[in-house]
Backbone as a ProteinNet text record, in pm:
[ID]
protein_1_A
[PRIMARY]
XXXXXXXXXXXXXXXXXXXXXXXXXXXXXXXXXXXXXXXXXXXXXXXXXXXXXXXXXXXXXXXXXXXXXXXXXXXXXXXXXXXXXXXXXXXXXXXXXXXXXXXXXXXXXXXXXXXXXXXXXXXXXXXXXXXXXXXXXXXXXXXXXXXXXXXXXXXXXXXXXXXXXXXXXX
[TERTIARY]
-2484.1	-2352.4	-2265.7	-2148.7	-2054.1	-1937.4	-1910.1	-1809	-1680.1	-1572.2	-1439.7	-1362.9	-1326.7	-1246.9	-1104.4	-1010	-869	-805	-747.5	-680	-556.8	-531.9	-413.2	-285	-179.8	-51.1	4.1	85.5	150.3	267.4	326.4	438.5	414.9	418.3	400.3	440.7	454.3	480.9	352.9	366.9	255.4	133.2	154.3	41.2	-33.5	41	-22.7	-98.4	-42.1	-106.6	-238	-235.6	-357.7	-463.3	-421.4	-516.8	-577.4	-496.5	-544.4	-644.1	-612.6	-705.3	-836.2	-828.8	-951.8	-1035.2	-971.9	-1045.4	-1108.9	-1038.4	-1096.8	-1222	-1215.5	-1331.3	-1447.5	-1417.5	-1523.3	-1587.1	-1504.3	-1554	-1634.8	-1597.8	-1670.3	-1812.7	-1829.1	-1964.1	-2047.5	-1990	-2061.7	-2095.8	-2003	-2023.3	-2137.5	-2146.5	-2253.2	-2391.1	-2394.6	-2520.8	-2552.4	-2456.1	-2467.8	-2587.6	-2663.7	-2771.2	-2900.8	-2909.2	-3030.8	-3124.1	-3253.9	-3352.3	-3367.2	-3431.4	-3444.4	-3507	-3608.2	-3673.9	-3576.6	-3495.2	-3397.5	-3290.7	-3246.6	-3145.8	-3198.4	-3329.6	-3392.2	-3433.3	-3425.8	-3473.1	-3391.5	-3463.3	-3401.5	-3412.3	-3299.1	-3299	-3310	-3285.6	-3284	-3366.2	-3498.1	-3582	-3550.1	-3553.7	-3601.4	-3493.1	-3377.5	-3269.5	-3314.4	-3265.6	-3294.9	-3183.9	-3090.3	-2977.5	-3024.1	-2979	-3006.4	-2884.6	-2876.4	-2764.8	-2767.9	-2885.4	-2893.7	-2855.8	-2896.2	-2856.6	-2705.9	-2641.1	-2494.8	-2429.8	-2483.1	-2428.9	-2446.5	-2563.6	-2588.9	-2498.7	-2482.8	-2397	-2252.3	-2203.8	-2065	-2045.1	-2150.3	-2141.9	-2115.4	-2188.4	-2169.4	-2028.7	-1981.8	-1850.1	-1738.7	-1747	-1647.8	-1645.5	-1762.7	-1775.4	-1717.3	-1749.9	-1704.3	-1552.3	-1491.4	-1348.6	-1261.5	-1299.3	-1214.9	-1248.5	-1373.6	-1409.2	-1409.2	-1484.4	-1494.6	-1366.5	-1315.9	-1200	-1069.4	-1033.8	-905.2	-895.6	-993.6	-986.3	-1046.2	-1122.3	-1183.6	-1298.9	-1359	-1472.1	-1594.1	-1666.6	-1788.3	-1906.9	-1925.9	-2034.9	-2129.8	-2257.9	-2356.1	-2363.5	-2420.9	-2446.8	-2541.2	-2540.6	-2623	-2760.2	-2761.4	-2885.8	-2922.7	-2831.5	-2851.4	-2866.2	-2916.9	-2927.6	-2925	-2924.1	-2925.9	-3053.1	-3161.5	-3288.2	-3313	-3226.4	-3240.5	-3100.8	-3037	-2897.8	-2876.5	-2977.7	-2965.5	-3045.7	-3062.4	-3137.5	-3079.8	-2947.7	-2885	-2937.9	-2960.2	-3013.1	-3166	-3224.4	-3367.9	-3457.1	-3412.9	-3500.5	-3480.5	-3469.7	-3445.9	-3573.4	-3684.9	-3807.8	-3847.2	-3828.9	-3864.3	-3740.9	-3625.1	-3499.2	-3486.8	-3419.7	-3389.9	-3258.2	-3264.3	-3146	-3038.5	-3076.6	-2977.8	-2909.5	-2985.7	-2927.8	-2827.9	-2863.5	-2775.5	-2642.4	-2646.8	-2521.5	-2442.1	-2510.1	-2442.8	-2373.4	-2442.1	-2384.1	-2263.8	-2275.9	-2164.4	-2043.7	-2067.1	-1955.3	-1890.2	-1971.6	-1917.9	-1835.3	-1882.8	-1806.6	-1675.8	-1679.2	-1555.8	-1456.8	-1505.7	-1417.5	-1358.6	-1439.9	-1391.1	-1284	-1308.5	-1212.1	-1080	-1088.2	-965.1	-884.5	-953.3	-883.6	-816.3	-888.8	-832.1	-714.2	-728.1	-617.8	-498.9	-526.3	-419.4	-344.6	-412.4	-349.9	-260	-277.8	-195.8	-52.1	42.9	183.8	229.9	181.8	222.7	105.9	121	21.5	23.6	127.9	138.9	60.5	1.6	-76.8	-185.4	-197.1	-296.4	-427.3	-533	-666.2	-673.3	-744.5	-761.6	-859.2	-953.7	-1053.1	-1025.8	-1009.3	-986.7	-1112.3	-1090.2	-1201.7	-1265.8	-1375	-1446.4	-1358.1	-1261.5	-1173.6	-1053.6	-1050.1	-942.5	-824.5	-820.2	-708.5	-724.6	-612.6	-614.9	-571.6	-604.9	-566.4	-490.4	-409.2	-333.3	-413.8	-374.2	-433.9	-415.3	-302.2	-277.9	-387.3	-416.5	-519.8	-654.5	-685.9	-812.9	-821.6	-715.2	-716.1	-736.2	-663.8	-678.4	-819.6	-870.1	-1005.9	-1109	-1091.7	-1186.7	-1184.8	-1067.9	-1058.4	-1133.8	-1113.2	-1182.5	-1332.5	-1375.4	-1519	-1585.8	-1524.2	-1579.2	-1577.1	-1467.6	-1456.7	-1565.7	-1589.1	-1693.6	-1830	-1859.2	-1990.3	-2002.7	-1892.3	-1899	-1933.5	-1896.3	-1941.2	-2092.3	-2147.5	-2293.8	-2353.4	-2289.8	-2340.8	-2341.9	-2243.2	-2241.9	-2370	-2404.3	-2524	-2651.3	-2657.1	-2775.2	-2796.4	-2689.7	-2701	-2740.5	-2683.7	-2717.1	-2865.2	-2919.6	-3061.8	-3150.3	-3102.8	-3182.5	-3189.8	-3074.3	-3076.1	-2977.8	-2918.2	-2826.4	-2686.1	-2659.1	-2525.3	-2425.5	-2313.5	-2206.2	-2073.8	-1972.1	-1838.1	-1771.3	-1641.1	-1560.9	-1502.8
-7642.8	-7618.1	-7562.3	-7613.3	-7564.1	-7500.9	-7377.8	-7302.8	-7297.4	-7336	-7323.4	-7219.1	-7112.3	-7008.3	-7018.5	-7008.1	-7017.7	-6882.1	-6827.4	-6698.7	-6711.9	-6610.7	-6613.9	-6617.2	-6674.4	-6676.7	-6534.6	-6512.6	-6382.7	-6364.8	-6475.8	-6471.3	-6578.8	-6536.9	-6630.8	-6558.9	-6636	-6573.6	-6501.6	-6414	-6329.5	-6409.7	-6509.8	-6587.2	-6657.4	-6721.4	-6789	-6690.4	-6573.2	-6470.9	-6426.7	-6397.5	-6354.5	-6464.6	-6586.8	-6698.9	-6715.6	-6702.5	-6718	-6609.4	-6484.8	-6376.6	-6391.1	-6433	-6453.4	-6565.5	-6672.8	-6782.2	-6738.4	-6655.4	-6604.5	-6522.9	-6440.5	-6358.2	-6444.2	-6543.9	-6635.6	-6704.1	-6750.5	-6817.9	-6725.8	-6599.3	-6503.1	-6483.7	-6474.7	-6462.4	-6584.3	-6700.3	-6822.5	-6824.5	-6782.6	-6778.6	-6684.8	-6570	-6474.9	-6532.1	-6631.3	-6694.6	-6820	-6867.6	-6994.9	-6997.8	-7106.4	-7131.8	-7058.5	-6983.7	-6908.3	-6985.9	-6969.5	-7033.1	-6950.3	-7006.2	-6934.7	-6795.7	-6781.5	-6651.5	-6547.4	-6588.7	-6495.7	-6457.6	-6553.4	-6525	-6429.4	-6431.1	-6344.8	-6208.4	-6192.7	-6070.9	-5949.3	-5845.2	-5717.4	-5629	-5595	-5529.5	-5377.1	-5316.3	-5171.3	-5124.5	-5129.5	-5085.3	-4941.7	-4905.4	-4983	-5066.6	-5078.4	-5157.7	-5301.9	-5361.7	-5503	-5593.8	-5536.6	-5612.9	-5715	-5838.6	-5947.5	-6038.5	-6124	-6219.1	-6311.4	-6361.1	-6448	-6371.1	-6245.6	-6162.5	-6146.1	-6133.4	-6122.9	-6251.3	-6365	-6493.1	-6502.8	-6468.3	-6472.7	-6372.3	-6252.8	-6151.1	-6200	-6260.8	-6307.4	-6423.8	-6500.2	-6601.2	-6532.5	-6424.6	-6348.5	-6288.5	-6234.4	-6170.5	-6272.9	-6386.2	-6493.6	-6533.8	-6556.4	-6599.9	-6495.4	-6369	-6262.9	-6249.5	-6242.4	-6214.5	-6334.8	-6451.4	-6567.5	-6635.6	-6661.1	-6733.4	-6643.3	-6533.1	-6445.8	-6368.2	-6302.3	-6215.1	-6293.6	-6364.2	-6433.4	-6540.7	-6627.8	-6741.3	-6711.1	-6603.8	-6570	-6660.1	-6728	-6816.1	-6733.4	-6783.9	-6718.1	-6780.5	-6737	-6789.5	-6675.4	-6704.2	-6598.4	-6569.8	-6456.5	-6429.9	-6537.2	-6551.5	-6652.9	-6596.9	-6483.5	-6426.9	-6292.9	-6232.5	-6100.1	-6109.5	-6002.6	-5994.9	-5848.3	-5822.3	-5684.2	-5612.2	-5685.8	-5625.2	-5636	-5707.1	-5726.2	-5725.9	-5609.8	-5598.8	-5633.8	-5618.5	-5648.3	-5771.5	-5863.6	-5985.5	-6065.7	-6057	-6129.5	-6080.3	-5951.1	-5893.3	-5888.8	-5852.6	-5824.6	-5948.6	-6057.3	-6172.6	-6283.4	-6246.8	-6349.8	-6403.8	-6334.8	-6378.4	-6520.7	-6558.4	-6693.8	-6779.2	-6728	-6798.8	-6925	-7023.7	-7148.9	-7131.2	-7135.5	-7112.3	-7216.6	-7344.1	-7449.7	-7430.9	-7393.6	-7369.8	-7255.9	-7148.4	-7031.5	-7065.7	-7138	-7173.9	-7275.7	-7367.1	-7464.2	-7394.1	-7299.6	-7223.5	-7143.5	-7077	-6998.9	-7089.2	-7202.9	-7295.4	-7342.5	-7373.1	-7418.8	-7309.7	-7186	-7075.7	-7052.5	-7064.3	-7050	-7160.2	-7281.1	-7392.4	-7374.1	-7331.2	-7305.1	-7195.2	-7091.4	-6982.3	-7032.4	-7118.3	-7174.5	-7251.8	-7330.9	-7409.1	-7317.5	-7216.8	-7125.6	-7047	-6997.2	-6922.8	-7015.3	-7135.9	-7231.4	-7274.2	-7270.9	-7311.6	-7202	-7080.3	-6970.2	-6985.3	-6969.9	-6987.1	-6884	-6760.8	-6654.3	-6559.4	-6474.9	-6370.2	-6263.7	-6263.7	-6167.2	-6208	-6327.1	-6369.7	-6268	-6227.2	-6127.6	-6193.3	-6119.2	-6168.6	-6196.6	-6302.6	-6338.8	-6245.2	-6193.3	-6103.1	-5961.7	-5867.6	-5729	-5667.9	-5567.8	-5492.4	-5406.3	-5342.4	-5258.6	-5150.9	-5100.9	-4996.1	-5051.5	-5183.9	-5247.2	-5291.9	-5253	-5290.5	-5433.9	-5491	-5622.3	-5604.9	-5704.4	-5701.7	-5830	-5824.3	-5942.5	-6025.7	-6150.1	-6233.7	-6167.7	-6104.6	-6034.1	-5929.9	-5850.8	-5748.5	-5812	-5921.4	-5990.6	-6039	-6098.1	-6148.9	-6035.1	-5925	-5811.6	-5754.6	-5742.7	-5691.6	-5783.4	-5912.8	-6006.7	-5995.5	-5979.7	-5960.7	-5834.2	-5727.4	-5601	-5617.5	-5684.6	-5703.9	-5781.5	-5890.6	-5967.9	-5887.7	-5819.7	-5745.3	-5638.6	-5569.3	-5466.1	-5529.2	-5636.1	-5699.8	-5774.2	-5820.9	-5882.4	-5778.8	-5653.8	-5546.4	-5532.2	-5539.9	-5538.8	-5659.5	-5774.7	-5897.8	-5885.9	-5817.4	-5794.5	-5724.5	-5615.8	-5540.3	-5620.6	-5689.4	-5770.5	-5877	-5946.4	-6052.2	-5994.5	-5883.2	-5822.6	-5783	-5735.9	-5701.6	-5825.5	-5938.5	-6061.2	-6120.5	-6140.2	-6209.7	-6154.4	-6041	-5979.5	-6034.6	-6136.6	-6196.8	-6097.8	-6084.7	-5996.3	-6070.5	-6010.8	-6068.8	-6086.2	-6094.8	-6115.3	-6252.6
3648.2	3595.5	3705.9	3720	3818.3	3743.5	3774.7	3701.8	3782.8	3718.4	3778.2	3699.5	3766.1	3701	3752.3	3661.8	3698.3	3676.4	3781.6	3768.9	3680.3	3597.8	3512.5	3595.1	3538	3609.1	3620.3	3722.3	3739.2	3643.5	3604.1	3510.9	3404.9	3279.6	3167.8	3039.3	2933.4	2804.3	2759.4	2661.4	2618.8	2574.7	2494.6	2442.5	2555.5	2644.5	2757.7	2844.9	2863.8	2945.1	2880.8	2750.7	2682.4	2683.6	2656.6	2658.7	2797.9	2901.4	3039.3	3077	3041	3072.5	2995.7	2870.3	2793.3	2855.1	2895.9	2959.4	3091	3167.2	3292.1	3261.3	3159.6	3124.3	3073	2992.7	2947.5	3067.9	3159.8	3279	3368.9	3372	3454.1	3402	3271	3215.4	3253.1	3238.5	3273.6	3422.4	3505.4	3649.9	3687.7	3618.7	3646.4	3612.9	3525.8	3486.1	3567	3641.9	3712.9	3808.2	3800.6	3895.1	3868.4	3761	3732.4	3640.6	3660.7	3573.1	3445.4	3343.6	3216.4	3228.7	3313.2	3327.6	3383.8	3478.6	3536.4	3434.9	3354.8	3252.6	3146.6	3125.7	3024.7	3080.6	3209.7	3275	3233.8	3200.8	3166.6	3290.3	3344.8	3475.1	3469.1	3354.2	3346.2	3225.7	3236.3	3124.1	3086.2	2960.7	2847.2	2778.7	2838.9	2780.2	2758.3	2651.4	2625.3	2678.8	2752.8	2805.9	2909.4	2891.9	2986.2	2987.2	3088.1	3091.6	2970.6	2934.9	2817.4	2691	2683.2	2569.4	2561.6	2676.6	2677.3	2626.4	2667.3	2619.5	2468.3	2419.2	2274.7	2201.5	2258.6	2197.9	2189.7	2297.2	2296.3	2199.4	2172.8	2066.1	1932.8	1908.2	1784	1777.5	1889.3	1892.8	1870.9	1940.1	1920.2	1772.6	1716.2	1576.7	1481.6	1508	1418.5	1417.5	1535	1538.8	1505.7	1548.8	1522.6	1390.2	1365.4	1243.4	1120.5	1128.2	1011.3	986.4	1088.8	1070.4	1062.2	1169.6	1172.2	1063.9	1057.3	964.2	826.8	815.3	686.5	648.1	746.6	717.4	676.1	579.7	533.6	607.9	732.7	815.2	849.8	849.1	878.8	1028.7	1062.6	1204	1259.9	1390	1455	1491.1	1557.6	1610.1	1547.1	1476.4	1419.4	1268.2	1209.7	1064.1	1023.5	895.3	848.4	892.6	906.1	947.7	1098.2	1168	1312.6	1375.2	1372.8	1416.1	1563.1	1646.1	1788.4	1829.6	1736.5	1765.9	1880.7	1898.6	2009.6	2143.4	2157.1	2280.2	2282.1	2168.9	2165.3	2169.7	2110.9	2090.3	2193.3	2319.2	2420.8	2483.8	2469.2	2536.4	2500.6	2376.3	2332.5	2303.5	2339	2310.5	2395.2	2338.6	2407.7	2482.1	2613.5	2697.1	2670.9	2665.2	2641.1	2506.5	2405	2272.5	2278.4	2347.4	2353.3	2419.9	2531.8	2599.4	2517.3	2452.7	2367.1	2250.1	2190.7	2079	2126.6	2241.2	2294.9	2321.3	2384.8	2412.5	2282.4	2181.5	2053	1986.1	1991.5	1931.6	2007.4	2140.2	2218.6	2182.1	2168.8	2134.3	1994.7	1900.9	1765.4	1768.6	1848	1860.6	1919	2020.7	2080	1975.7	1894.9	1791.5	1688.9	1643.7	1544.2	1600.4	1721	1782.9	1807.5	1852.1	1879	1754.1	1640.8	1514.6	1456.4	1504.2	1453.9	1504.2	1414	1450.5	1552.9	1537.7	1629.5	1652.1	1751.6	1777.6	1668.3	1586.5	1477.6	1353.9	1355.6	1238.7	1211.6	1085.2	1046.6	1008.1	1026.9	991.8	842.1	807.9	668	598.9	674.4	617.7	667.6	574.9	618.4	679.8	760.4	819.4	710.8	743.7	646.1	584.4	663.1	612.1	534.8	519.1	443.7	527.5	653.6	739.3	790.4	828.4	892	1036.8	1117.4	1258	1288.9	1391.4	1431.4	1530.4	1545.8	1649.3	1785.2	1808.2	1934.5	1957.1	1854.6	1864.4	1896.4	1828.2	1851.7	1995.9	2046.1	2183.4	2283.3	2266.3	2357.8	2346.8	2225	2206.5	2272.6	2259.7	2320.5	2473.2	2531	2676.4	2715.7	2640.6	2666.9	2651.2	2546	2519.2	2632.6	2673.2	2785	2914.9	2942.2	3067.7	3076.8	2966.8	2965.2	2990	2919.1	2934.7	3067.3	3122.3	3254.9	3361.1	3337.9	3426.3	3419.7	3298.3	3284.2	3356.3	3338.6	3400.8	3553.2	3610.1	3755.3	3799.9	3730.5	3768	3742.7	3630.3	3599.9	3706.6	3742.1	3842.1	3978.7	4013.8	4142.6	4146.5	4034.6	4029	4040.6	3994.1	3995.6	4136	4198.1	4328.5	4430.8	4400.1	4496.2	4495.2	4414	4409.7	4353.5	4421.8	4378.1	4389.2	4333	4347.3	4213.9	4221.8	4101.6	4104.4
[MASK]
++++++++++++++++++++++++++++++++++++++++++++++++++++++++++++++++++++++++++++++++++++++++++++++++++++++++++++++++++++++++++++++++++++++++++++++++++++++++++++++++++++++++++

């Protein structure tokens, strides 16, 4: 897989800017995984943590699904890797996980998220499903949160990748 990351424009409207930054963050996660074999993607670099690059990809599939499909669109879709009895299945269950399936699922969730966000008339569109406290969030909030979520986990991915083969860089 060859990853092409496109830096966001310096000047753009708000929606284009948010979409560009989110795409950069998605691309960064993929870039951090580029060229690694399944064993390396599953490697946990800081025991006893279950954090791995593959776990991050699986986790971000869950996050994309939760915020865009469940929250924004109100779709009644189950978690992919987690459950009420296995809340950290995305991170914990990577030893026997299928790497191709995980990346395929992540790409599909990202594509679904792009379609849902693109269909929204404005960034002010409110989520169809309220949060646990009854509040709703805007698409703008979701986009900013997703950028933050990826950026935080891409920091983890930096350290994980450096532990695997010494590769560094943004």
